[in-house]
Amino acid sequence: MKSKAAVLYEIHEPLRVVNLEMDDPKEGEVRVRIGAAGICLSDHHIMEGTGSTLRPVVLGHEGAGTVEEVGLGVSSVKVGDRCILSFVTNCGHCSTCRSGSPQLCLTNRLTGGRQFDGTTRLTDGEGQSVFQLSKIGVFSERSVVPARACYPVVGDVPMDVLALIGCCVTTGVGAVINNPFMRPGATIAVFGAGGVGTNVVQGARLMNAAKVIAVDLNQEKLDFVKRFGATDLVNASEVDPVAAVKELSGGGVDFAFEVFGSGQTVAQCVEVLRPNGVAVVVGLAPEADRSSLEVTTLVRNQKILMGSYYGSASPHETFARILDFYQRGLIDVQGQITRRYPLEQVNEAYDDLIAGKPGRGVLIPNG
Ligand code: APR
Ligand code: ZN
Ligand code: ZN
């Protein structure tokens, strides 16, 4: 079987759309025809070398598709099932899986862009093995993935909606609704009004937040997230965002979510908290990045600084809750999608993200 896919060979180079040879799914795996794939900033970190993975690699970790073939021993999905693909597959038996945090599966991390048996399913024209980002590599017409990555969806939710639930919606909404300290009516600041930040804003609205203060450098993106429930906008390219958030919240917010990924914005999130406030880091900073905090404020004000990965809980469980919110009209996913591209335009899609165009871009690999 052949599949056209967008491959990163070298950092700082455009992705190459090439034809790959694809092996059949092995035991516990399935082949999926990709319906849609989201343009997320995390892939860009890998293109820039500020996030690491083995290369050459098919990028794309936000996606959905239809099961075309199942390998031996697969009973959780069948041919024809429409699935959200999880970018973390849980092994079920490592210490983090067993202690209830499948989104942090250690085996998944160790095997990375290979399948769980440590091998790959893709080969390029030169006979070189090609890895798949997060075991799913969805910037591709088809993908062989672990069956456990697939969350089958009942009903006719559009593929592009399912794709976004695969990363930005779950990461953003989940970071809010699954936070152990969250409570209704809180004041919430969101640093970064992009694809994931939009969904932190929606999560805050679900929690009936008293204030949802969006902070970004880009006014167009701020105006965009107003539609999703931001009550106040702070343009950090014009004003000091820490002073502005403190003023808008009467001295500090209950929660600040970092949804860009930098040491500087992490520090700002801690600074804008009121006593007992919680700063939640959702954005992935460049791996070499460090943060400089005023440490005593954590002590004297009993502030909490914590991370949130993939919605802080079991991705499949969060998918189920989010689909329910979507079907009841409590969150808007379609309205986030502002651009669609064929696979061949994947580099233009990333240029548009980096240029600051608001809303999410989506690739349609079989368009
Ligand atoms: N302060 C506030 N916002 C900022 C700042 C800053 N100093 N610098 C950049 N931003 C904004 C950008 O203008 C953009 O709107 O952060 C936003 C990031 O959004 P996207 O580019 O759409 O990225 P997204 O896909 O949402 O990912 C955000 O989450 O999953 C991680 O790796 C991902 O670190 C990334 C983060
Ligand atoms: Zn993502
Ligand atoms: Zn595990």
Coordinates of C-alpha atoms and ligand atoms in Angstrom, one line a residue:
M1 CA 0.0 0.0 0.0
K2 CA 1.3 3.5 -0.9
S3 CA 0.5 6.7 1.0
K4 CA 1.4 10.3 0.1
A5 CA 2.6 12.1 3.3
A6 CA 4.4 15.3 4.5
V7 CA 7.8 14.3 5.8
L8 CA 10.3 16.3 7.8
Y9 CA 13.8 15.2 6.7
E10 CA 15.9 18.0 8.2
I11 CA 15.1 20.8 10.7
H12 CA 14.6 24.3 9.2
E13 CA 13.6 22.7 5.9
P14 CA 10.1 22.7 4.4
L15 CA 8.2 19.4 4.7
R16 CA 8.5 17.2 1.6
V17 CA 5.3 15.7 0.3
V18 CA 6.4 12.2 -0.9
N19 CA 5.0 8.8 -1.7
L20 CA 5.7 6.3 1.0
E21 CA 5.4 2.5 1.0
M22 CA 3.2 1.5 3.9
D23 CA 3.2 -2.0 5.6
D24 CA 0.0 -3.7 6.7
P25 CA -1.1 -3.2 10.2
K26 CA 0.5 -5.7 12.7
E27 CA -1.1 -7.2 15.8
G28 CA -3.0 -4.5 17.7
E29 CA -2.8 -2.0 14.9
V30 CA -5.2 -0.6 12.3
R31 CA -4.9 1.3 9.0
V32 CA -6.8 4.6 8.9
R33 CA -7.8 6.8 6.0
I34 CA -7.1 10.3 7.3
G35 CA -10.2 12.6 7.0
A36 CA -8.7 15.8 8.4
A37 CA -5.6 16.9 10.2
G38 CA -5.1 20.1 12.2
I39 CA -2.2 22.6 11.9
C40 CA -0.9 22.8 15.5
L41 CA 2.1 24.8 16.7
S42 CA 3.7 21.7 18.3
D43 CA 4.7 20.3 14.9
H44 CA 6.4 23.6 14.1
H45 CA 8.6 23.2 17.2
I46 CA 9.8 19.9 15.6
M47 CA 10.4 21.6 12.3
E48 CA 12.5 24.2 14.1
G49 CA 14.4 21.7 16.2
T50 CA 13.1 23.2 19.5
G51 CA 11.1 19.9 20.0
S52 CA 12.8 16.6 19.4
T53 CA 11.8 13.5 17.6
L54 CA 13.5 10.9 15.3
R55 CA 13.7 11.8 11.6
P56 CA 12.7 11.5 8.9
V57 CA 9.2 11.7 10.3
V58 CA 5.6 12.2 9.0
L59 CA 4.3 15.1 11.1
G60 CA 0.8 15.8 12.2
H61 CA -0.6 14.8 15.6
E62 CA -4.2 16.3 15.5
G63 CA -6.3 14.1 13.3
A64 CA -9.2 11.9 12.6
G65 CA -10.0 9.2 10.0
T66 CA -11.9 6.0 9.0
V67 CA -10.6 2.5 9.8
E68 CA -9.8 0.7 6.6
E69 CA -8.1 -2.5 7.8
V70 CA -7.5 -4.0 11.2
G71 CA -4.6 -6.2 12.3
L72 CA -4.7 -9.3 14.5
G73 CA -6.4 -9.2 17.8
V74 CA -8.1 -5.8 17.3
S75 CA -11.6 -5.7 18.9
S76 CA -12.0 -2.1 20.0
V77 CA -12.6 -0.8 16.5
K78 CA -13.8 -2.3 13.1
V79 CA -13.5 -1.4 9.4
G80 CA -15.7 1.6 8.7
D81 CA -15.4 3.2 12.2
R82 CA -14.8 6.9 12.2
C83 CA -12.3 7.7 14.8
I84 CA -10.6 10.5 16.7
L85 CA -6.9 9.7 16.9
S86 CA -5.2 10.2 20.2
F87 CA -1.6 11.5 20.0
V88 CA -0.8 9.6 23.1
T89 CA -1.5 5.9 23.1
N90 CA -1.5 4.3 26.5
C91 CA 0.2 1.0 26.9
G92 CA -2.0 0.1 29.9
H93 CA 0.7 -1.4 32.1
C94 CA 3.4 1.2 32.8
S95 CA 3.4 3.0 36.2
T96 CA 1.7 6.2 34.9
C97 CA -1.0 4.2 33.0
R98 CA -1.6 2.1 36.1
S99 CA -1.8 5.1 38.4
G100 CA -4.5 6.7 36.3
S101 CA -2.6 9.1 34.0
P102 CA -2.7 7.3 30.6
Q103 CA -1.9 10.7 28.9
L104 CA 1.6 10.4 30.4
C105 CA 2.2 6.8 29.3
L106 CA 5.9 6.1 29.7
T107 CA 6.1 3.3 27.1
N108 CA 4.5 5.6 24.6
R109 CA 7.1 8.2 25.3
L110 CA 10.0 5.7 25.1
T111 CA 8.9 4.2 21.8
G112 CA 8.0 7.7 20.4
G113 CA 7.6 7.8 16.6
R114 CA 7.8 4.0 16.3
Q115 CA 5.0 1.6 16.9
F116 CA 4.9 -0.2 20.3
D117 CA 6.9 -3.1 19.0
G118 CA 9.8 -0.7 18.3
T119 CA 9.5 -0.9 14.5
T120 CA 8.2 1.5 11.8
R121 CA 5.6 0.9 9.1
L122 CA 6.8 3.4 6.5
T123 CA 9.6 3.4 3.9
D124 CA 10.5 6.1 1.5
G125 CA 11.7 5.9 -2.1
E126 CA 15.3 5.5 -1.0
G127 CA 14.4 2.5 1.2
Q128 CA 14.8 4.6 4.4
S129 CA 12.5 3.9 7.4
V130 CA 10.2 6.9 8.2
F131 CA 8.9 7.5 11.7
Q132 CA 5.4 8.8 12.5
L133 CA 5.0 11.7 14.9
S134 CA 3.3 10.4 18.1
K135 CA 2.7 7.0 16.4
I136 CA 0.0 8.6 14.2
G137 CA 1.7 11.0 11.7
V138 CA -1.6 12.3 10.3
F139 CA -0.2 14.6 7.5
S140 CA -0.7 11.6 5.3
E141 CA -3.4 10.0 3.1
R142 CA -3.3 6.9 5.3
S143 CA -1.7 5.9 8.5
V144 CA -1.1 2.6 10.4
V145 CA -1.7 3.4 14.1
P146 CA -2.2 1.5 17.3
A147 CA -5.8 0.4 17.7
R148 CA -5.7 2.0 21.1
A149 CA -5.0 5.4 19.6
C150 CA -8.5 5.2 17.9
Y151 CA -11.6 6.6 19.6
P152 CA -14.6 5.4 17.6
V153 CA -17.3 8.0 17.2
V154 CA -21.0 7.2 16.9
G155 CA -23.0 9.6 14.7
D156 CA -22.1 12.0 11.9
V157 CA -19.8 14.5 13.5
P158 CA -17.7 16.0 10.6
M159 CA -14.1 14.8 10.2
D160 CA -12.6 18.3 10.7
V161 CA -14.4 18.6 14.0
L162 CA -13.1 15.2 15.1
A163 CA -9.6 16.2 14.1
L164 CA -9.6 19.3 16.3
I165 CA -10.9 17.2 19.2
G166 CA -7.8 15.1 18.7
C167 CA -5.6 17.9 20.0
C168 CA -6.5 21.6 20.5
V169 CA -10.0 21.2 21.8
T170 CA -9.1 18.4 24.3
T171 CA -5.9 20.1 25.3
G172 CA -7.6 23.4 25.9
V173 CA -11.0 22.5 27.3
G174 CA -9.5 19.6 29.3
A175 CA -6.9 21.8 30.9
V176 CA -9.8 23.7 32.5
I177 CA -12.5 21.2 33.2
N178 CA -10.1 18.5 34.5
N179 CA -8.1 20.8 36.7
P180 CA -8.4 19.5 40.3
F181 CA -8.6 23.1 41.7
M182 CA -11.2 24.4 39.2
R183 CA -14.5 25.8 40.4
P184 CA -17.4 27.7 38.8
G185 CA -17.3 31.5 38.7
A186 CA -13.5 31.9 38.9
T187 CA -11.5 34.7 37.3
I188 CA -9.3 33.2 34.5
A189 CA -6.5 34.7 32.4
V190 CA -5.4 33.0 29.2
F191 CA -2.0 33.8 27.8
G192 CA -2.0 32.9 24.1
A193 CA -5.2 33.2 22.0
G194 CA -4.3 30.7 19.3
G195 CA -5.7 27.2 18.5
V196 CA -5.4 25.8 22.0
G197 CA -6.0 29.1 23.8
T198 CA -9.4 29.4 22.1
N199 CA -10.4 26.2 23.7
V200 CA -9.1 27.2 27.2
V201 CA -11.4 30.2 26.7
Q202 CA -14.3 27.8 25.9
G203 CA -13.5 25.7 28.9
A204 CA -13.6 28.8 31.1
R205 CA -17.0 29.6 29.7
L206 CA -18.2 26.1 30.4
M207 CA -17.1 26.7 34.0
N208 CA -19.2 29.9 34.1
A209 CA -16.0 31.9 34.8
A210 CA -16.7 35.4 36.2
K211 CA -14.0 36.8 33.9
V212 CA -12.0 35.3 31.0
I213 CA -9.2 37.7 30.2
A214 CA -7.4 36.8 26.9
V215 CA -3.8 38.0 26.5
D216 CA -2.0 37.9 23.1
L217 CA 0.3 40.0 21.0
N218 CA -2.0 39.8 18.0
Q219 CA -5.2 42.0 18.1
E220 CA -6.9 39.9 15.3
K221 CA -6.5 36.7 17.4
L222 CA -7.8 38.6 20.5
D223 CA -10.9 39.7 18.6
F224 CA -11.4 36.1 17.3
V225 CA -11.5 34.6 20.8
K226 CA -14.1 37.1 22.0
R227 CA -16.6 35.0 20.0
F228 CA -15.7 32.0 22.1
G229 CA -16.2 33.7 25.5
A230 CA -13.4 36.0 26.3
T231 CA -14.8 38.9 28.4
D232 CA -11.7 41.1 28.3
L233 CA -8.8 41.4 25.9
V234 CA -5.2 42.5 26.7
N235 CA -2.8 43.2 23.8
A236 CA 0.6 42.5 25.3
S237 CA 2.3 44.3 22.4
E238 CA 0.7 47.5 23.6
V239 CA 0.5 47.3 27.4
D240 CA 2.2 45.5 30.3
P241 CA 0.1 42.3 30.4
V242 CA 0.8 41.6 34.1
A243 CA -0.4 45.1 35.2
A244 CA -3.4 44.9 32.8
V245 CA -4.6 41.5 34.0
K246 CA -4.2 42.6 37.7
E247 CA -6.2 45.7 37.1
L248 CA -9.0 44.0 35.2
S249 CA -9.3 41.3 38.0
G250 CA -9.1 43.7 41.0
G251 CA -5.6 42.5 42.1
G252 CA -5.1 39.1 40.5
V253 CA -6.9 36.1 38.9
D254 CA -7.8 32.8 40.4
F255 CA -6.3 30.9 37.4
A256 CA -3.8 31.8 34.7
F257 CA -3.3 29.4 31.7
E258 CA -0.1 29.6 29.7
V259 CA -1.0 28.6 26.2
F260 CA 1.9 29.9 24.1
G261 CA 5.0 28.1 25.4
S262 CA 7.8 30.3 26.7
G263 CA 9.6 30.8 30.0
Q264 CA 8.5 34.5 30.0
T265 CA 4.8 33.9 29.7
V266 CA 5.0 31.1 32.4
A267 CA 6.5 33.7 34.8
Q268 CA 3.8 36.2 33.8
C269 CA 1.1 33.6 34.6
V270 CA 2.5 33.2 38.1
E271 CA 2.7 37.0 38.6
V272 CA -0.9 37.7 37.7
L273 CA -2.3 35.3 40.4
R274 CA -4.1 36.4 43.5
P275 CA -3.1 34.5 46.7
N276 CA -4.0 30.8 46.4
G277 CA -4.2 31.2 42.6
V278 CA -3.2 28.5 40.2
A279 CA -1.0 28.9 37.1
V280 CA -1.4 26.1 34.5
V281 CA 1.2 25.6 31.8
V282 CA -0.3 24.1 28.7
G283 CA 2.0 25.5 26.0
L284 CA 5.1 23.5 25.1
A285 CA 8.1 25.9 25.2
P286 CA 11.3 25.3 23.2
E287 CA 13.0 22.5 25.0
A288 CA 16.0 24.6 26.0
D289 CA 13.8 27.4 27.4
R290 CA 13.9 28.2 31.1
S291 CA 11.7 30.4 33.3
S292 CA 12.7 33.0 35.9
L293 CA 10.2 33.3 38.7
E294 CA 10.0 35.4 41.8
V295 CA 10.1 32.3 44.0
T296 CA 8.9 33.9 47.3
T297 CA 5.6 34.8 45.8
L298 CA 4.8 31.0 45.6
V299 CA 5.4 30.8 49.4
R300 CA 4.0 34.0 50.7
N301 CA 0.9 33.8 48.5
Q302 CA 0.6 30.0 48.4
K303 CA 0.4 30.1 44.6
I304 CA 0.4 26.8 42.7
L305 CA 2.3 26.3 39.4
M306 CA 1.4 23.2 37.5
G307 CA 1.6 21.6 34.0
S308 CA -1.3 20.2 32.0
Y309 CA -0.7 17.7 29.2
Y310 CA -3.4 16.6 26.7
G311 CA -6.2 17.8 28.9
S312 CA -4.8 16.5 32.2
A313 CA -6.7 13.2 32.1
S314 CA -7.4 10.1 30.0
P315 CA -7.7 11.5 26.4
H316 CA -10.5 9.1 25.5
E317 CA -12.5 10.1 28.5
T318 CA -12.1 13.8 27.7
F319 CA -13.0 13.1 24.0
A320 CA -16.3 11.6 25.2
R321 CA -17.1 14.6 27.4
I322 CA -16.2 17.0 24.6
L323 CA -18.3 15.2 22.0
D324 CA -21.2 15.5 24.4
F325 CA -20.6 19.3 24.9
Y326 CA -20.3 19.6 21.1
Q327 CA -23.5 17.7 20.4
R328 CA -25.4 19.8 23.0
G329 CA -24.1 23.0 21.4
L330 CA -22.1 24.0 24.5
I331 CA -18.8 24.4 22.5
D332 CA -18.2 25.7 19.0
V333 CA -15.6 23.6 17.1
Q334 CA -16.6 24.4 13.5
G335 CA -16.3 28.1 14.0
Q336 CA -12.6 27.7 14.9
I337 CA -11.8 26.3 11.5
T338 CA -10.9 29.2 9.2
R339 CA -8.6 27.6 6.6
R340 CA -8.5 24.4 4.6
Y341 CA -5.6 23.1 2.6
P342 CA -4.7 20.0 0.5
L343 CA -1.7 18.0 1.7
E344 CA 0.6 19.6 -0.9
Q345 CA 0.0 23.0 0.8
V346 CA 1.2 21.9 4.2
N347 CA 4.1 24.4 4.2
E348 CA 1.8 27.3 3.3
A349 CA -0.5 26.2 6.1
Y350 CA 2.4 26.6 8.6
D351 CA 3.4 29.9 7.0
D352 CA -0.2 31.1 7.7
L353 CA -0.1 29.9 11.3
I354 CA 3.3 31.6 12.0
A355 CA 2.0 34.8 10.2
G356 CA -0.6 35.0 12.9
K357 CA -3.8 34.2 11.0
P358 CA -6.6 33.7 13.5
G359 CA -8.4 30.3 13.9
R360 CA -7.3 26.8 13.1
G361 CA -6.1 25.6 9.7
V362 CA -7.0 22.0 8.6
L363 CA -5.4 19.8 6.0
I364 CA -7.6 17.5 4.0
P365 CA -5.1 14.8 2.8
N366 CA -7.6 13.0 0.7
G367 CA -9.4 16.1 -0.5
Ligands
APR1 N1 2.1 36.6 25.2 C1 0.8 36.2 24.9 N2 0.6 35.5 23.7 C2 1.6 35.2 22.9 C3 2.9 35.7 23.2 C4 3.1 36.4 24.4 N3 4.3 36.8 24.7 N4 3.7 35.3 22.2 C5 2.9 34.6 21.3 N5 1.6 34.6 21.7 C6 0.5 34.0 21.1 C7 0.5 34.0 19.6 O1 0.2 35.2 19.0 C8 -0.6 32.9 19.2 O2 -1.9 33.6 19.1 O3 0.3 32.6 21.4 C9 -0.6 32.1 20.5 C10 -0.2 30.6 20.2 O4 -1.2 30.1 19.4 P1 -1.0 29.1 18.1 O5 0.2 29.7 17.3 O6 -2.3 28.9 17.5 O7 -0.4 27.8 18.8 P2 -1.3 26.5 19.4 O8 -1.4 25.5 18.3 O9 -2.5 27.1 20.0 O10 -0.3 25.9 20.4 C11 0.0 26.6 21.6 O11 0.3 24.7 23.0 O12 0.3 22.5 22.4 C12 1.0 23.6 22.7 O13 3.0 23.2 21.3 C13 1.9 24.0 21.5 O14 3.3 25.5 22.6 C14 2.2 25.4 21.8 C15 0.9 25.9 22.5
ZN2 ZN -1.3 19.9 19.1
ZN3 ZN 1.7 3.2 29.8

